Short mmCIF file of C-alpha atoms in Angstrom, two decimals:
data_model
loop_
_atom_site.label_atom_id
_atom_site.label_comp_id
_atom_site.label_asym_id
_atom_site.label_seq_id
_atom_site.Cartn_x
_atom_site.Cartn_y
_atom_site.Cartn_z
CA UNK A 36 -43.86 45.49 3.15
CA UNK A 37 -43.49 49.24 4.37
CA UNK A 38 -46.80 51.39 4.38
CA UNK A 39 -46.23 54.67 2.55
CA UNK A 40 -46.34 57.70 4.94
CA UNK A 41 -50.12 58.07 4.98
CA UNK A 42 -50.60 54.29 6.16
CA UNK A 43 -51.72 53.13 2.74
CA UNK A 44 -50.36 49.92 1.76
CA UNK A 45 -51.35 47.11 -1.52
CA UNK A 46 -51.15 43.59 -1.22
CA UNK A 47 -51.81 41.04 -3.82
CA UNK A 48 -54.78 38.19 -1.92
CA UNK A 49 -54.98 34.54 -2.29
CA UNK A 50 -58.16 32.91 -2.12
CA UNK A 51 -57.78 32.90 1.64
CA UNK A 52 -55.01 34.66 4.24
CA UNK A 53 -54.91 36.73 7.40
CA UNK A 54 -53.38 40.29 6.96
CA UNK A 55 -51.48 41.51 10.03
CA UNK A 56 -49.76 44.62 10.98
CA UNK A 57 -46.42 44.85 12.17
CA UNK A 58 -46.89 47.31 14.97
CA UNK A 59 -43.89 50.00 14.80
CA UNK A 60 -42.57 51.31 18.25
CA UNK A 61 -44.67 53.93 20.19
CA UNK A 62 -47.79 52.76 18.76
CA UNK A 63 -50.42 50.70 20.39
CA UNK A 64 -53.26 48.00 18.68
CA UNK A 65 -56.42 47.40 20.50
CA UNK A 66 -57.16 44.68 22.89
CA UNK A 67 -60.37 42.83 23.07
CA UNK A 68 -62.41 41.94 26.22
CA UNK A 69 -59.69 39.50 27.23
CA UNK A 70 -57.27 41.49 26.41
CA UNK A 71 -55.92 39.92 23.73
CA UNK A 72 -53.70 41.83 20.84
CA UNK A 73 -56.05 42.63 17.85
CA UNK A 74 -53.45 42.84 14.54
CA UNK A 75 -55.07 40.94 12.24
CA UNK A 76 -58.06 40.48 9.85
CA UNK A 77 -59.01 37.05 8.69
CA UNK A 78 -60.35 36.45 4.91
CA UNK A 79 -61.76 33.00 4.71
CA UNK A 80 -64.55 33.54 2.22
CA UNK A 81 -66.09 29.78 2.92
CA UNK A 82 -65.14 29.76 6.11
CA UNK A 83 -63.12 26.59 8.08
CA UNK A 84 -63.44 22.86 7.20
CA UNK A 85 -65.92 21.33 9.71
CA UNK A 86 -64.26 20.58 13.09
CA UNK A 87 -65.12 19.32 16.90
CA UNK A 88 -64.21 22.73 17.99
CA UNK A 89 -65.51 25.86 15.97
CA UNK A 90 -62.88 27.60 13.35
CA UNK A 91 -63.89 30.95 11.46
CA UNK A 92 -67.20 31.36 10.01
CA UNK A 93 -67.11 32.69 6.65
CA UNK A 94 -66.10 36.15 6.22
CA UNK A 95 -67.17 36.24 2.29
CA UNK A 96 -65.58 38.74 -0.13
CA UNK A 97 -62.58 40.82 0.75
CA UNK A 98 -63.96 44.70 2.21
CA UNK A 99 -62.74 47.66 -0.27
CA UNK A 100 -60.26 48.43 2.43
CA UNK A 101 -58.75 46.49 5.49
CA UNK A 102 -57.37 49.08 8.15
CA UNK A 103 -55.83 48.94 11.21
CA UNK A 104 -55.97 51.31 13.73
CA UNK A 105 -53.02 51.73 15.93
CA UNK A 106 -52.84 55.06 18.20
CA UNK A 107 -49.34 56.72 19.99
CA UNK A 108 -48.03 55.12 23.28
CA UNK A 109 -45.48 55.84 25.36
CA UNK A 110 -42.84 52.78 25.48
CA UNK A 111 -39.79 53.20 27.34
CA UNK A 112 -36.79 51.82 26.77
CA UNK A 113 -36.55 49.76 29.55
CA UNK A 114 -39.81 47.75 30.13
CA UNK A 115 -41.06 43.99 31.11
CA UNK A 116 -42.48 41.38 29.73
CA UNK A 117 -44.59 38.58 31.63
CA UNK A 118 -43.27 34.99 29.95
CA UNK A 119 -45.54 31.93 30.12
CA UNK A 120 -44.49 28.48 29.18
CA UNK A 121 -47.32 26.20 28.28
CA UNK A 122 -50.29 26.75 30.49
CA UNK A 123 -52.07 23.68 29.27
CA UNK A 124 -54.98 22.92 31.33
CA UNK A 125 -57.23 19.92 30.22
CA UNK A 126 -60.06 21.09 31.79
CA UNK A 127 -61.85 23.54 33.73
CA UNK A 128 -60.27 22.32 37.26
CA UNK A 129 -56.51 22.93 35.78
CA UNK A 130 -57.75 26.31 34.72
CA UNK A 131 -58.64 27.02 37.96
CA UNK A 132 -55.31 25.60 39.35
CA UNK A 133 -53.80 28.20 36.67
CA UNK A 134 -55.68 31.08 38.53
CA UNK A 135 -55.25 30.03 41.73
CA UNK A 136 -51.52 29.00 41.42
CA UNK A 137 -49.94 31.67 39.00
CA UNK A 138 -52.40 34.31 37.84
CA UNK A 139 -53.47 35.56 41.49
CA UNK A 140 -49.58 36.31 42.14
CA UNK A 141 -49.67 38.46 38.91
CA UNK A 142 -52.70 41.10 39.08
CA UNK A 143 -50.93 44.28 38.77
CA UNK A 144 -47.57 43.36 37.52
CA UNK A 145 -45.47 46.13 36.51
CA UNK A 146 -45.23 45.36 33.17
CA UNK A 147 -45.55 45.57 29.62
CA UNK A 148 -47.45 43.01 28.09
CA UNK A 149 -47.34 39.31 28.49
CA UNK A 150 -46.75 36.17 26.15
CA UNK A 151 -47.66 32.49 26.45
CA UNK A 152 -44.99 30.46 24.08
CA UNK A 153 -47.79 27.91 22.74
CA UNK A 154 -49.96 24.95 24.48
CA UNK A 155 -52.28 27.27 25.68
CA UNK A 156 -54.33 24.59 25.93
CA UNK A 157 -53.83 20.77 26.54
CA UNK A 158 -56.28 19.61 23.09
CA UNK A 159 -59.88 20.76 24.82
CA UNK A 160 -59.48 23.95 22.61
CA UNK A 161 -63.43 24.84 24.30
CA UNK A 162 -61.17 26.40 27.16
CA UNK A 163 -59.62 28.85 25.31
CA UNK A 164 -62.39 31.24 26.94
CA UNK A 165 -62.16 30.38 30.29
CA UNK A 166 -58.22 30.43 30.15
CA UNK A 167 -58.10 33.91 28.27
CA UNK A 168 -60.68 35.19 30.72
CA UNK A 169 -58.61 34.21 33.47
CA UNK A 170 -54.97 35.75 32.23
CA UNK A 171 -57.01 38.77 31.27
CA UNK A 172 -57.68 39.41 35.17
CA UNK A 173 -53.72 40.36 35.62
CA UNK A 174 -54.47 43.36 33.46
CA UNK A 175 -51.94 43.34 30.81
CA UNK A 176 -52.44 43.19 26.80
CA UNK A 177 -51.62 39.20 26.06
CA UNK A 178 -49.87 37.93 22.57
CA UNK A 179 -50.35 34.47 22.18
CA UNK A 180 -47.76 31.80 19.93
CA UNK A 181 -49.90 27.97 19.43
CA UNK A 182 -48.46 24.72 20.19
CA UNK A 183 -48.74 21.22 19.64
CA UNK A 184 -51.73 20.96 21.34
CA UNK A 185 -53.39 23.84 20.19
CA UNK A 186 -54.38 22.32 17.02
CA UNK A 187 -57.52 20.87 15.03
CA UNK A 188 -56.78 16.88 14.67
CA UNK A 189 -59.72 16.29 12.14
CA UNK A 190 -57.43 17.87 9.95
CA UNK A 191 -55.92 16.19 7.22
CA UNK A 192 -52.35 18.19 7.28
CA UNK A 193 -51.12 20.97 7.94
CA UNK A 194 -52.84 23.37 5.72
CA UNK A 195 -55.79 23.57 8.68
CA UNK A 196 -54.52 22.54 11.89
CA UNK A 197 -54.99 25.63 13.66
CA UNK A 198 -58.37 26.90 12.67
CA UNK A 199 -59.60 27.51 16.08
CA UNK A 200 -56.33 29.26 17.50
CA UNK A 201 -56.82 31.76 14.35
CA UNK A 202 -60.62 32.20 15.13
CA UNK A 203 -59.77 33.26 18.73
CA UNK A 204 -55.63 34.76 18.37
CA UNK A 205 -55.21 35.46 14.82
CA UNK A 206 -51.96 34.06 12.90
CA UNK A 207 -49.78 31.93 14.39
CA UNK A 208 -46.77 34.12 13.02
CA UNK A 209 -46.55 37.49 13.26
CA UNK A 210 -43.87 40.29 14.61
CA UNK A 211 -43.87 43.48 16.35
CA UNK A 212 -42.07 46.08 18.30
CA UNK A 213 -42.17 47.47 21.43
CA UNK A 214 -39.47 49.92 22.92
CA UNK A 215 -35.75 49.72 21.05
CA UNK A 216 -37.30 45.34 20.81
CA UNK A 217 -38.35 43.82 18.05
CA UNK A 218 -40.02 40.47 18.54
CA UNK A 219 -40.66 37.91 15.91
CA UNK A 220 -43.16 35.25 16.81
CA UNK A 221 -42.88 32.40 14.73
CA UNK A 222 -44.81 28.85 14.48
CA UNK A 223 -42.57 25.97 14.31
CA UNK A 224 -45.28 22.81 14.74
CA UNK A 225 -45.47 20.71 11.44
CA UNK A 226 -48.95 19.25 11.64
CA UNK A 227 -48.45 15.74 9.67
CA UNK A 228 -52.02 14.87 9.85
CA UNK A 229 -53.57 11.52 11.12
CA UNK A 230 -52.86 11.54 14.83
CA UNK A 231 -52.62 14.10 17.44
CA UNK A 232 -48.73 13.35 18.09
CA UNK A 233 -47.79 12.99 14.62
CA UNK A 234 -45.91 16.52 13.97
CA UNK A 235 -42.20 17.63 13.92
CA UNK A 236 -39.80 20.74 14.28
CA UNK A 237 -40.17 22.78 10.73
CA UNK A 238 -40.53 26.72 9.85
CA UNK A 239 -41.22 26.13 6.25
CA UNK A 240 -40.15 28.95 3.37
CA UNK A 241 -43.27 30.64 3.68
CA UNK A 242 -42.62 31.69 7.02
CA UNK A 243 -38.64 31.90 6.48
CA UNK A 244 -39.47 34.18 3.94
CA UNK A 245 -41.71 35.84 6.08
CA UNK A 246 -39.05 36.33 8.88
CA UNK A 247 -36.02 37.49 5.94
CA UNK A 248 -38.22 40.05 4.88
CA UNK A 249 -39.07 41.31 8.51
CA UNK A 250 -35.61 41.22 9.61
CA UNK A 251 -34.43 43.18 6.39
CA UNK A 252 -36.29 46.16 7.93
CA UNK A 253 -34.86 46.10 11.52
CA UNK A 254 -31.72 48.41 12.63
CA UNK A 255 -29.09 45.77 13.10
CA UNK A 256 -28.50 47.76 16.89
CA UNK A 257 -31.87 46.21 17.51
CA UNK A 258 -32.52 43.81 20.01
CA UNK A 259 -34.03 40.86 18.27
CA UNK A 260 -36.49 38.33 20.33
CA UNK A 261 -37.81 34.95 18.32
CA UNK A 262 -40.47 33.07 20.30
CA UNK A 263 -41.79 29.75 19.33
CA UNK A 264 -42.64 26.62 21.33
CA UNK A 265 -40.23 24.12 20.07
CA UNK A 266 -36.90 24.25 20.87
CA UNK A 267 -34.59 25.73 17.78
CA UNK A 268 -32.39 22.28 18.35
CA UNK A 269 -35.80 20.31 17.42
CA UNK A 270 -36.58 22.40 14.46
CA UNK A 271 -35.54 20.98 11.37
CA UNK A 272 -34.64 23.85 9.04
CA UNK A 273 -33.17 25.94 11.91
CA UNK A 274 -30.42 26.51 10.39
CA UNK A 275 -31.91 28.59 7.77
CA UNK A 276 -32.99 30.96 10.42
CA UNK A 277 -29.67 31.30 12.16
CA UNK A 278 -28.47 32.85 8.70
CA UNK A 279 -30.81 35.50 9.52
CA UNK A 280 -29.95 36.10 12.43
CA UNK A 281 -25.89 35.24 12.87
CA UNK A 282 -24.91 38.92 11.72
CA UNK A 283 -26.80 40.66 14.34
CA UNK A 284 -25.11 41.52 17.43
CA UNK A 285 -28.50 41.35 19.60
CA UNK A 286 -30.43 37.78 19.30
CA UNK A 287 -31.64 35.54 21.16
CA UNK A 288 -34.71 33.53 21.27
CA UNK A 289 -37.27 31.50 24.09
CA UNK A 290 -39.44 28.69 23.51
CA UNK A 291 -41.21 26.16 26.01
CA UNK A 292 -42.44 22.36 25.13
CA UNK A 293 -40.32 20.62 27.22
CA UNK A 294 -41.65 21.34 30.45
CA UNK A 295 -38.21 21.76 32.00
CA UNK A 296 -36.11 25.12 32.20
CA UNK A 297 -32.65 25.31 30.09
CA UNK A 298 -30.43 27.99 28.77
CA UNK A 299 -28.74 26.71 25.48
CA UNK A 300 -26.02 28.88 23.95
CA UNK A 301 -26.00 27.63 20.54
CA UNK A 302 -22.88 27.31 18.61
CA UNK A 303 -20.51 25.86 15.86
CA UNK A 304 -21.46 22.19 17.07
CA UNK A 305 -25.51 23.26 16.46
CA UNK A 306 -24.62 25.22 13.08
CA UNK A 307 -24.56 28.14 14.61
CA UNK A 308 -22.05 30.39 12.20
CA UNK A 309 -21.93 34.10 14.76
CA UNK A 310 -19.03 35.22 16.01
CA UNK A 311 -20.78 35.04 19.76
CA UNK A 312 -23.11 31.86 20.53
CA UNK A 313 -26.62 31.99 20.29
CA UNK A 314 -29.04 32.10 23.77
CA UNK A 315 -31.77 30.16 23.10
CA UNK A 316 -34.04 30.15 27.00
CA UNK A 317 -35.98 26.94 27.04
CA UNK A 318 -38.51 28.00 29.36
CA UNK A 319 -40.34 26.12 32.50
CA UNK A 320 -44.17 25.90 31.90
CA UNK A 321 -47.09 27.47 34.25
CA UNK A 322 -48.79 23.77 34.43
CA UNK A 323 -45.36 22.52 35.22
CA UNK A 324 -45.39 18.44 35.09
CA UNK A 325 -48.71 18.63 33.64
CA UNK A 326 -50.44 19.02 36.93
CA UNK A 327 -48.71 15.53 38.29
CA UNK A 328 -48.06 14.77 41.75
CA UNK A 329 -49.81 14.75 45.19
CA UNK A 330 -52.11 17.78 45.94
CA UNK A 331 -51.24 20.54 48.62
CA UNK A 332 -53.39 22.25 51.06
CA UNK A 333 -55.32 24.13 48.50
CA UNK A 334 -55.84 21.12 46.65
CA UNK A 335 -53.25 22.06 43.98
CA UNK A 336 -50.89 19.41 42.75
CA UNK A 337 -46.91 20.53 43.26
CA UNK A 338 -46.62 19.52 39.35
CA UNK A 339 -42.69 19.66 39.97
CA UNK A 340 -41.09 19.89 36.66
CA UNK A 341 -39.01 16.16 35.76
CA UNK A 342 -36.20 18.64 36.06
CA UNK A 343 -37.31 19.01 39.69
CA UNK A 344 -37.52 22.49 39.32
CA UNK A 345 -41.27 24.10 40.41
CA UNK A 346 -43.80 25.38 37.90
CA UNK A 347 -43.43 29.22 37.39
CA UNK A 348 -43.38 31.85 34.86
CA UNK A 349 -40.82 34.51 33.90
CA UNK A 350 -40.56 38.15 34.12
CA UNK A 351 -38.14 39.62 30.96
CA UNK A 352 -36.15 42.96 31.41
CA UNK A 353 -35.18 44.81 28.20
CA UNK A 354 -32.84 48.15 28.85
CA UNK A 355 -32.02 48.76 24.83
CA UNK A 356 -30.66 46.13 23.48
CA UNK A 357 -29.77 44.42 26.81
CA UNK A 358 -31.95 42.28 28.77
CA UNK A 359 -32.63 39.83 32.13
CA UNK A 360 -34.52 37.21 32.77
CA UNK A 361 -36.09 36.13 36.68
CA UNK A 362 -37.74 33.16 37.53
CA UNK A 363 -40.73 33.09 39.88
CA UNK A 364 -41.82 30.00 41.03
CA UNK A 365 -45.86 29.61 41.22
CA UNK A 366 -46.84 30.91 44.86
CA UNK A 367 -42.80 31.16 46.49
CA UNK A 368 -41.02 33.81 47.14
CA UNK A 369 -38.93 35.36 44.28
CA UNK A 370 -35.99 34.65 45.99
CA UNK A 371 -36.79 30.74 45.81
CA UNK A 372 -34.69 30.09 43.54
CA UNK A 373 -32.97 26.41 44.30
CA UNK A 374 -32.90 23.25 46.36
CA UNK A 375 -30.35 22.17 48.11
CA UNK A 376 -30.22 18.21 48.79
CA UNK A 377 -27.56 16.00 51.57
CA UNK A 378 -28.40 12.62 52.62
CA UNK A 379 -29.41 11.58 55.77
CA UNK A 380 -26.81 9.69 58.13
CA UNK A 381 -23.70 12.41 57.85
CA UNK A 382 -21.06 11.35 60.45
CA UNK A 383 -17.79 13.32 60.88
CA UNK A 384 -16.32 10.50 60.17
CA UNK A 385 -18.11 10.19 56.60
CA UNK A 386 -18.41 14.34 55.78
CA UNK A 387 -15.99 14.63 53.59
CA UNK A 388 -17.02 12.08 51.66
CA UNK A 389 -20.70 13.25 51.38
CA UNK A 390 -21.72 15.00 48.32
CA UNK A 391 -24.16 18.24 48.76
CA UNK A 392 -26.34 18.66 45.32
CA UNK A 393 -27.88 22.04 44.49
CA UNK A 394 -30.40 22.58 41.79
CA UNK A 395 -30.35 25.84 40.42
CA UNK A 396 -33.94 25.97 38.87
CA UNK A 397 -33.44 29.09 36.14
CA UNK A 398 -29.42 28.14 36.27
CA UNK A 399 -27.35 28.09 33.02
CA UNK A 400 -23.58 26.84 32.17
CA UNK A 401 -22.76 30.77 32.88
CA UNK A 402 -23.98 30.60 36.62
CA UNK A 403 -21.63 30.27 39.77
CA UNK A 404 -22.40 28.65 42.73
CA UNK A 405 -20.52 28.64 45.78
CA UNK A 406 -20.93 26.72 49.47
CA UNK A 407 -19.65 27.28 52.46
CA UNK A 408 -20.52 25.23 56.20
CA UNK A 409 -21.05 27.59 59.80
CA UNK A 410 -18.30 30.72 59.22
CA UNK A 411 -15.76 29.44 57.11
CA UNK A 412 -13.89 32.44 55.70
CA UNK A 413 -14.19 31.70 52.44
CA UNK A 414 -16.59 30.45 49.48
CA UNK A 415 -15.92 27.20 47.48
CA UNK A 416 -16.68 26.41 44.30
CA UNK A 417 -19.56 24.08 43.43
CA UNK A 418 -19.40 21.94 40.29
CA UNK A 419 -21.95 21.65 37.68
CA UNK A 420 -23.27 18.00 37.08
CA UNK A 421 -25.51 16.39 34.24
CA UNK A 422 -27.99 14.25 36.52
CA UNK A 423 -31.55 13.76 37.44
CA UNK A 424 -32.60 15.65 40.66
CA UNK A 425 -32.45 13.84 44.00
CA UNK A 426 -35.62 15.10 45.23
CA UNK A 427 -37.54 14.21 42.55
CA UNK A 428 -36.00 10.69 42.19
CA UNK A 429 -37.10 10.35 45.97
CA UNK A 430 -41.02 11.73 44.84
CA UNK A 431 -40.97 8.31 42.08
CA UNK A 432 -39.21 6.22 44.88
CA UNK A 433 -42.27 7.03 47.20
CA UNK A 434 -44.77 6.27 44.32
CA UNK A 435 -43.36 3.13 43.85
CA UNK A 436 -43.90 2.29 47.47
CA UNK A 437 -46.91 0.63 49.36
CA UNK A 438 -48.66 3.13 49.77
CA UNK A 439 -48.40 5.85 46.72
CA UNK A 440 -49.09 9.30 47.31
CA UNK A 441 -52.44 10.36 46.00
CA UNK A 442 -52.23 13.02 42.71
CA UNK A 443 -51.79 11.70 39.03
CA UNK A 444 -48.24 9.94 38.41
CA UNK A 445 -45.25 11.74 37.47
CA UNK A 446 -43.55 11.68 34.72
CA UNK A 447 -39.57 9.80 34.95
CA UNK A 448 -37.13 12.26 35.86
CA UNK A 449 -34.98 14.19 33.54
CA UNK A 450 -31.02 14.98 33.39
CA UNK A 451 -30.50 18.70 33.36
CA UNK A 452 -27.84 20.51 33.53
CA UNK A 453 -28.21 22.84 36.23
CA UNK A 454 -27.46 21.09 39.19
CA UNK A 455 -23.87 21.60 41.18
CA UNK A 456 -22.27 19.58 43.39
CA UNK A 457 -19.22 19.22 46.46
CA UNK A 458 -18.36 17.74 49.27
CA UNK A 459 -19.20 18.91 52.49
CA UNK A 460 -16.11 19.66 54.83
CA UNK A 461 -14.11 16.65 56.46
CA UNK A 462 -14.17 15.82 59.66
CA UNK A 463 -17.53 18.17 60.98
CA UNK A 464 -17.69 17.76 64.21
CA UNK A 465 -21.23 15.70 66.13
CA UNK A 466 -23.93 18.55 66.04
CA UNK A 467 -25.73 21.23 64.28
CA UNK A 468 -24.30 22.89 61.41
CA UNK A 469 -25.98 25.76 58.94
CA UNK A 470 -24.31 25.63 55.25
CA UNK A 471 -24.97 28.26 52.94
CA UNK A 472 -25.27 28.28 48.67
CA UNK A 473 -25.15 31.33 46.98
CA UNK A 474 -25.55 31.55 43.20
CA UNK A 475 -25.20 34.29 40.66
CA UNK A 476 -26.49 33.99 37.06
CA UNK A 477 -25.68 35.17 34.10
CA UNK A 478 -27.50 38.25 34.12
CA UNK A 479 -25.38 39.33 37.57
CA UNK A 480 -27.98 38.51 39.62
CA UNK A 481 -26.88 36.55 43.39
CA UNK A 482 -29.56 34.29 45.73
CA UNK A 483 -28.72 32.47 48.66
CA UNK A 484 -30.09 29.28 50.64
CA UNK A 485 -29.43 27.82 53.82
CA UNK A 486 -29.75 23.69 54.70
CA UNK A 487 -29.18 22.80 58.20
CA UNK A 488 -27.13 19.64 58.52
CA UNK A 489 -27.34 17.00 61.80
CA UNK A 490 -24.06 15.58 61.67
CA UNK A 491 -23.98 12.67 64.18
#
């Protein structure tokens, strides 16, 4: 519902709810110490069921008045947003992994605000202090979705799941604006009670009411953004939201979960009814492969995602109702943006028969990739390819071996769709050759590697 023009607003209360505000554009809420996005007010008169990990205390009866105070801001129409995919520590070492690997690259950023899409944590929900302390050192106010791990297992269902997420974030589905952006932050984990892996994909009416009511009150020239951590393709009333959301011209939604990176553009095949299809961004996770794999020099695992892309975050663009997306793998350069695999033993004889395999981490079925060997005149096309990656089907060979590396176990490799391949020249001749890959997205954006090839 719409406040009247002095901020007064009347809402009929159930025995227990959280009111939030929708914050309108060029407004600001408070933060709290770790800079966390204060929208909310919880009434739980008898407080949570008893847990392991502490939920609200009771709040008993309802105030005469709940207010929120928002004050002016300045919010341009072009701004950023920092995008996390599950940070998920399990304890207090992988928060410190989190710090050292991603967070230290980030103090400062140039941007907005910044959103984790759900597994904040991975079950130990006593972190959420330690982890909230931590993002709160890169200095920007920090909206927060919950995941499948986020939750209360003691409970029964789904009713409460997510006590402890509300005590320290607030509701797990809320909306706001920033800019000419509206964002819609939905919760799409079905708690089904008896068993910490026992949920699906599900919005439920409430919140699909919650969302048609929202939307009715947002310029259709808006740029729409729907977070939530599963997929939409594992959510089982999906298609309910994409009648919400099929008429606008400006859509498109993230999520995490997976801990791989994939751009899906949703169409007639998914139920998708708009005359353009959907982008739904699957995004790669800051704990990548759940911390798996041998250690580095710093004592870090490489956690390569089963995708074989690295672990990373995200920083989002939004010009109106356009925006970009760039992928920054944890401690590389920017530019690090693929891997580019040949096998060993290329002969002249055997070059042209030799297939080069690039892995585009943040690539989608709209990217180009091109190759090209010393100063050929010309580019040629690469060829996308649904397979696992080669370098991370050589990290399981070598765990299989003798002598495993040391590091927790990965995970089996994934197909993904974002790796392109050709064959390298015939007939190279013996010696040292430099090839070249250049890529360009889908938001116009070009990167280029080199692989030096011994050709014997």
């Amino acid at each position: 519902m719409k406040t009247d023009a002095r901020g007064r607003y009347r809402l009929p209360i159930e025995d227990e709810a959280i009111l939030f505000v929708i914050k309108p554009s060029g407004w600001a809420l408070p933060i709290d110490g770790h800079n966390l996005v204060q929208r909310h007010y919880i009434h739980r008169p008898n407080g949570s069921p008893a847990s392991q990990y502490p939920g609200i205390a009771p709040t008993g009866p309802l105030p005469e008045s709940v207010d929120f105070a928002l004050r002016p801001s300045v919010e341009p129409a072009k701004f950023r947003m920092v995008l996390f995919g599950d940070p998920q520590p399990r304890d207090q070492k992988e928060v410190d992994y989190i710090a050292h690997d991603v967070v230290e690259g980030l103090a400062g950023v140039d941007a907005a605000f910044g959103l984790s899409l759900g597994d904040i944590m991975y079950d130990d929900l006593s972190l959420y202090d330690s982890l909230n302390a931590t993002i709160a050192t890169i200095g920007l106010p920090w909206h927060n979705l919950r995941g499948n791990h986020d939750m209360n297992y003691e409970a029964v269902d789904n009713t409460y799941c997510c006590e402890t997420f509300k005590r320290v974030f607030g509701p797990t589905y809320y909306a706001f604006n920033y800019g000419q952006v509206h964002f819609l932050v939905l919760d799409n984990v079905h708690y089904e009670g008896a068993a910490k892996h026992n949920f699906h994909g599900e919005l439920g009416e409430t919140q699909l009411a919650f969302a048609r009511n929202d939307l009715a009150l947002v310029p259709k020239d808006k740029l729409v953004v729907v977070a939530m951590h599963m997929p939409l393709t594992a959510v089982s009333d999906r298609e309910a939201l994409y009648r919400l959301l099929e008429d606008r011209p400006h859509a498109m939604s993230i999520s995490a979960h997976t801990h791989v990176h994939q751009h899906m553009f949703l169409g007639a095949d998914e139920g998708w009814r708009g005359a353009q299809p959907h982008h739904h961004f699957n995004h790669a996770t800051v704990c990548g492969c759940w911390w798996q794999g041998a250690p580095d020099e710093m004592g870090i695992p490489h956690t390569t995602m089963t995708d074989g892309g690295p672990n990373g975050y995200s920083i989002m663009t939004f010009e109106g109702a356009k925006y970009t997306v760039d992928f920054h793998p944890a401690r590389r350069l920017p530019s690090d943006q693929m891997s580019i695999f040949t096998p060993d033993g290329v002969t002249s004889a055997n070059s042209g028969d030799t297939d080069v395999l690039v892995n585009i981490y943040a690539g989608s079925p709209r990217s180009t990739v091109e190759m090209k060997v010393d100063k050929q005149s010309g580019w040629a096309p690469m060829q996308s390819i649904v397979r696992e990656d080669p370098y991370f089907l050589k990290l399981k060979e070598a765990e299989a071996g003798p002598k495993p590396p040391p590091g927790r176990p990965l995970d089996d490799a994934t197909k993904t769709d974002h790796i392109w391949t050709a064959k390298l020249p015939a007939g190279l001749p013996k010696g040292t050759h430099m090839m070249q890959v250049r890529t360009t997205d889908m938001f116009g954006h070009t990167y280029t590697a080199r692989r030096i090839i011994a050709v014997g």
